[in-house]
XYZ file of N, CA and C in Angstrom:
375
model
N 1.028 -1.293 0.239
C 0.041 0.024 -0.076
C 1.105 1.420 0.119
N 1.971 0.987 0.765
C 2.998 2.443 1.045
C 3.318 2.683 -0.567
N 3.877 1.705 -1.276
C 4.357 1.606 -2.743
C 3.609 2.265 -3.606
N 1.817 2.195 -3.453
C 0.975 2.825 -4.226
C 0.869 4.142 -4.100
N 1.137 4.390 -2.505
C 0.907 5.900 -2.019
C 2.069 6.835 -2.779
N 3.501 6.267 -2.947
C 4.368 6.822 -3.365
C 4.412 6.889 -4.592
N 3.724 5.902 -5.372
C 3.529 6.045 -7.239
C 2.239 7.188 -7.355
N 1.398 7.085 -6.473
C 0.462 8.294 -6.638
C 1.133 9.639 -6.392
N 1.978 9.831 -5.670
C 2.402 11.197 -5.155
C 3.195 11.450 -6.336
N 3.985 10.412 -6.738
C 4.800 10.983 -8.124
C 4.118 11.357 -9.280
N 3.057 10.878 -9.476
C 2.276 11.014 -10.675
C 1.573 12.659 -10.462
N 0.936 12.874 -9.171
C 0.685 14.164 -9.007
C 1.571 15.249 -9.426
N 2.773 14.753 -8.776
C 3.926 16.201 -8.771
C 4.550 16.168 -10.137
N 3.976 15.521 -11.258
C 4.699 15.472 -12.469
C 4.296 16.868 -13.207
N 5.218 17.524 -14.102
C 4.912 18.594 -14.945
C 4.261 18.319 -16.077
N 3.701 19.460 -16.717
C 3.161 19.096 -17.851
C 3.956 18.403 -18.905
N 4.887 18.830 -19.016
C 5.959 18.383 -20.069
C 6.079 16.667 -19.633
N 6.226 16.316 -18.393
C 6.385 14.960 -18.046
C 5.048 14.137 -18.251
N 3.879 14.824 -18.051
C 2.536 14.107 -18.183
C 2.483 13.803 -19.866
N 2.857 15.035 -20.447
C 2.839 14.549 -22.293
C 3.730 13.523 -22.515
N 4.796 13.246 -21.914
C 5.990 12.301 -22.119
C 5.425 10.803 -21.741
N 4.686 11.056 -20.611
C 4.235 9.852 -20.155
C 3.177 9.187 -20.843
N 2.297 10.153 -21.491
C 1.297 9.750 -22.160
C 1.750 9.273 -23.743
N 2.858 9.798 -24.060
C 3.305 9.404 -25.407
C 4.013 7.909 -25.173
N 4.673 7.437 -24.220
C 5.261 6.349 -23.794
C 4.222 5.134 -23.688
N 2.954 5.548 -22.863
C 1.842 4.666 -22.787
C 1.279 4.596 -24.090
N 1.364 5.302 -24.984
C 0.577 5.206 -26.488
C 1.687 4.120 -27.151
N 2.664 4.599 -27.190
C 3.931 3.928 -27.975
C 4.209 2.745 -27.743
N 4.416 2.509 -26.264
C 4.898 0.976 -26.023
C 3.934 0.349 -25.578
N 2.582 0.654 -24.793
C 1.867 -0.147 -24.620
C 0.095 0.079 -25.278
N 0.174 0.660 -26.247
C -0.961 0.996 -26.962
C -2.049 1.495 -26.312
N -1.931 2.075 -25.100
C -2.980 2.922 -24.265
C -2.892 4.460 -24.499
N -4.140 4.739 -24.734
C -4.315 6.192 -25.034
C -4.893 6.805 -24.019
N -4.065 7.390 -23.059
C -4.886 8.063 -21.860
C -5.875 9.109 -22.417
N -7.159 8.945 -21.923
C -8.206 9.938 -22.233
C -7.914 11.662 -22.378
N -7.136 11.901 -21.412
C -6.781 13.329 -21.216
C -5.919 13.706 -22.328
N -5.083 12.806 -22.706
C -3.871 13.300 -23.912
C -4.470 12.609 -25.399
N -5.770 12.020 -25.404
C -6.292 11.528 -26.396
C -6.371 12.768 -27.449
N -6.750 13.968 -27.111
C -6.940 14.767 -27.742
C -5.838 15.609 -28.473
N -4.865 15.486 -27.795
C -3.636 16.085 -28.174
C -2.764 15.200 -28.941
N -3.108 14.023 -29.025
C -2.062 13.433 -29.810
C -2.587 12.848 -31.187
N -1.668 13.317 -31.987
C -2.193 12.633 -33.287
C -2.144 11.615 -33.451
N -3.002 10.847 -34.636
C -3.067 9.334 -34.847
C -1.410 9.061 -35.610
N -1.246 7.808 -35.179
C 0.162 7.454 -35.605
C -0.141 7.089 -37.262
N 1.019 7.675 -37.886
C 0.932 7.186 -39.345
C 2.203 6.623 -39.482
N 2.047 5.287 -40.237
C 3.138 4.476 -40.578
C 3.825 4.856 -41.887
N 3.248 5.299 -42.708
C 3.940 5.651 -43.773
C 4.576 7.057 -43.887
N 5.912 6.980 -43.886
C 6.761 8.254 -43.856
C 6.434 9.137 -45.060
N 6.142 8.798 -46.155
C 5.460 9.460 -47.198
C 4.019 9.871 -47.163
N 3.654 10.162 -45.869
C 2.247 10.690 -45.806
C 2.085 12.172 -46.545
N 1.058 12.558 -46.934
C 0.895 13.627 -47.567
C 0.791 15.131 -46.563
N 1.194 15.798 -46.742
C 1.724 17.012 -45.658
C 0.331 17.582 -45.702
N -0.566 17.477 -46.267
C -2.041 17.927 -45.850
C -2.722 17.420 -45.020
N -2.398 17.243 -43.641
C -3.004 16.288 -42.705
C -3.373 17.858 -41.479
N -4.695 17.252 -41.284
C -5.351 18.416 -40.296
C -4.294 18.444 -39.169
N -4.222 20.069 -38.771
C -3.259 20.391 -37.820
C -4.169 19.632 -36.402
N -3.245 19.055 -35.463
C -3.662 18.593 -34.259
C -2.986 18.982 -32.916
N -1.998 19.830 -33.000
C -1.294 20.355 -32.098
C -0.840 21.881 -32.387
N -0.965 22.428 -31.095
C -0.991 24.006 -31.788
C 0.121 24.725 -30.201
N 0.530 25.651 -30.742
C 1.397 26.282 -29.955
C 1.181 27.592 -29.491
N 1.215 28.191 -28.057
C 0.608 29.150 -27.652
C 1.850 30.337 -27.502
N 2.053 31.143 -28.163
C 3.335 32.000 -28.087
C 2.988 33.561 -27.515
N 3.491 33.718 -26.113
C 3.391 35.007 -25.541
C 4.339 36.127 -26.461
N 3.762 37.086 -27.056
C 4.385 37.852 -27.628
C 4.784 39.088 -27.023
N 3.958 39.693 -26.189
C 4.169 40.950 -25.090
C 3.217 40.537 -23.999
N 4.094 41.007 -22.809
C 3.326 40.635 -21.615
C 1.959 42.030 -21.325
N 2.254 42.939 -22.011
C 1.491 44.004 -21.981
C 1.842 45.080 -20.470
N 0.429 45.673 -20.021
C 0.560 46.522 -19.158
C 0.816 45.954 -17.645
N -0.053 44.766 -17.808
C -0.199 43.847 -16.373
C 0.749 43.054 -16.453
N 2.055 42.963 -16.409
C 2.830 42.107 -16.503
C 2.818 40.957 -15.098
N 2.852 41.510 -14.197
C 2.868 41.009 -12.802
C 1.690 39.664 -12.999
N 0.532 40.183 -13.362
C -0.556 39.283 -13.864
C -0.327 38.184 -14.477
N 0.230 38.454 -15.759
C 0.856 37.722 -16.818
C 1.832 36.493 -16.257
N 2.728 37.056 -15.671
C 3.821 36.118 -14.867
C 3.073 35.309 -13.882
N 2.139 35.574 -13.278
C 1.274 34.876 -12.124
C 0.345 33.522 -12.907
N 0.002 34.249 -14.161
C -0.828 33.164 -14.832
C -0.199 32.358 -15.400
N 1.154 32.747 -16.331
C 1.976 31.740 -16.929
C 2.444 30.700 -15.972
N 2.941 31.420 -14.799
C 3.281 30.287 -13.566
C 2.095 29.176 -13.140
N 0.920 29.568 -13.227
C -0.220 28.657 -12.736
C -0.499 27.848 -14.124
N -0.390 28.303 -15.168
C -0.617 27.383 -16.522
C 0.465 26.724 -16.748
N 1.539 26.655 -16.534
C 2.817 26.101 -17.034
C 3.258 25.168 -16.015
N 3.188 25.494 -14.689
C 3.641 24.527 -13.501
C 5.028 25.009 -13.446
N 5.476 26.269 -13.867
C 6.749 26.665 -13.594
C 7.134 27.114 -12.620
N 8.015 27.395 -11.892
C 8.316 28.290 -10.794
C 8.216 29.707 -10.918
N 7.996 30.747 -10.217
C 7.860 32.005 -10.491
C 9.013 32.798 -11.194
N 10.439 31.962 -10.437
C 11.301 32.483 -11.384
C 11.257 32.359 -12.720
N 11.060 30.819 -13.230
C 11.018 30.713 -14.098
C 10.011 31.271 -15.131
N 8.782 31.232 -14.530
C 7.775 32.056 -15.441
C 7.942 33.463 -15.755
N 8.771 34.169 -14.590
C 9.325 35.629 -14.816
C 10.421 35.716 -16.223
N 10.956 34.785 -16.244
C 12.070 34.610 -17.126
C 11.513 34.421 -18.476
N 10.401 33.589 -18.554
C 9.764 33.411 -19.710
C 9.059 34.412 -20.269
N 8.556 35.407 -19.296
C 7.568 36.454 -19.818
C 8.478 37.762 -20.254
N 9.656 37.632 -19.255
C 10.519 38.714 -19.618
C 11.316 38.407 -21.369
N 11.743 37.064 -21.606
C 11.847 36.509 -22.771
C 11.097 36.785 -24.138
N 9.871 37.264 -23.754
C 8.917 37.153 -24.938
C 9.320 37.775 -26.245
N 9.194 37.378 -27.462
C 8.047 36.407 -27.688
C 8.828 34.949 -27.532
N 7.992 34.384 -26.625
C 8.049 33.163 -26.127
C 7.145 31.858 -26.261
N 7.443 30.923 -26.461
C 6.365 29.708 -26.441
C 5.661 29.576 -24.932
N 4.398 29.494 -24.595
C 4.222 29.338 -23.069
C 3.898 27.687 -23.028
N 3.145 27.139 -24.193
C 2.980 25.863 -24.263
C 3.165 25.710 -25.532
N 3.511 24.111 -26.023
C 3.673 23.783 -27.488
C 2.801 22.505 -27.342
N 2.618 22.259 -28.780
C 1.795 20.899 -28.811
C 0.430 20.348 -28.159
N -0.040 21.401 -28.156
C -1.405 21.306 -27.084
C -2.583 21.077 -28.074
N -3.711 20.614 -27.648
C -5.202 20.580 -28.602
C -5.698 21.998 -28.386
N -6.366 21.936 -29.715
C -6.941 23.205 -30.079
C -7.794 23.913 -28.842
N -8.851 23.040 -28.386
C -9.377 23.658 -27.213
C -8.741 24.168 -26.140
N -7.631 23.521 -25.709
C -6.419 23.821 -24.650
C -5.867 25.253 -25.058
N -5.370 24.856 -26.313
C -4.570 26.273 -26.775
C -5.570 27.660 -26.791
N -6.707 27.323 -27.138
C -7.608 28.636 -27.215
C -8.169 28.809 -25.707
N -8.184 28.070 -24.851
C -8.617 28.741 -23.637
C -7.201 29.580 -23.052
N -6.038 28.988 -23.262
C -4.756 29.543 -22.735
C -4.799 31.049 -23.342
N -4.859 31.091 -24.629
C -5.074 32.539 -25.500
C -5.682 33.426 -24.893
N -7.261 32.826 -24.554
C -8.285 33.721 -24.049
C -7.683 34.268 -22.368
N -7.229 33.353 -21.519
C -6.837 33.643 -20.163
C -5.739 34.741 -20.672
N -4.660 34.455 -21.147
C -3.682 35.422 -21.303
C -4.094 36.787 -21.818
N -4.786 36.584 -22.821
C -5.469 37.985 -23.419
C -6.045 38.716 -22.248
N -7.055 38.149 -21.715
C -7.806 38.721 -20.251
C -6.961 39.249 -19.207
N -5.426 38.681 -19.245
C -4.604 39.441 -18.386
C -3.924 40.527 -18.682
N -4.044 40.762 -19.961
C -3.420 41.927 -20.732
C -2.366 41.494 -21.612
N -2.185 40.297 -21.930
C -0.783 39.981 -22.739
C -1.403 39.812 -24.180
N -0.302 39.826 -25.198
C -0.591 39.509 -26.556
C 0.088 38.518 -26.763
N -1.144 37.425 -27.386
C -0.888 36.363 -27.640
C -1.090 35.808 -28.784
N -0.320 35.042 -29.598
C -0.158 34.203 -30.749
C -0.737 32.561 -30.680
N -1.684 32.543 -31.346
C -1.769 30.935 -31.353
C -1.005 30.055 -33.214
N -0.009 29.356 -32.909
C 0.396 28.804 -34.046
C -0.043 27.340 -34.106
C-alpha cells in the first residue's frame, strides 16, 4: 500500500511536459491512449511518405508581449505551465516565447483567452 501511495504522489507531482511524455510512452509502448492526452495526440502514421496536408492537431501558444499587467501575466504563466515564479518571469521577460507547445486546439484557445484577459499579447500557431 505504501508503494502505491508513493507512486500516486509521483504522478501528482509530474510537470505538464512529463505528463505529455508519459502519455506518449503509454501510447507508443503499450498501446494505451490516456483520455486526457487523446485529444492532443495525433494518430500514428506508419507511412513516412504521408501527404503533408494533414489536419493540424497540435498548437503552440506564443506569448508575444506581456502588456501593461506584467505581474498578472507572470502569475498566470506560472499557474498554466507549472513553472516556478522565477522561471515564469524569465519566460515572460524573454517574449516572444512559447508558453505551451503541442497542445490541443481547445486547450490552446482557452490559454490564449486567459492570457489576453490578463493583458498579454498572444499568438496561436
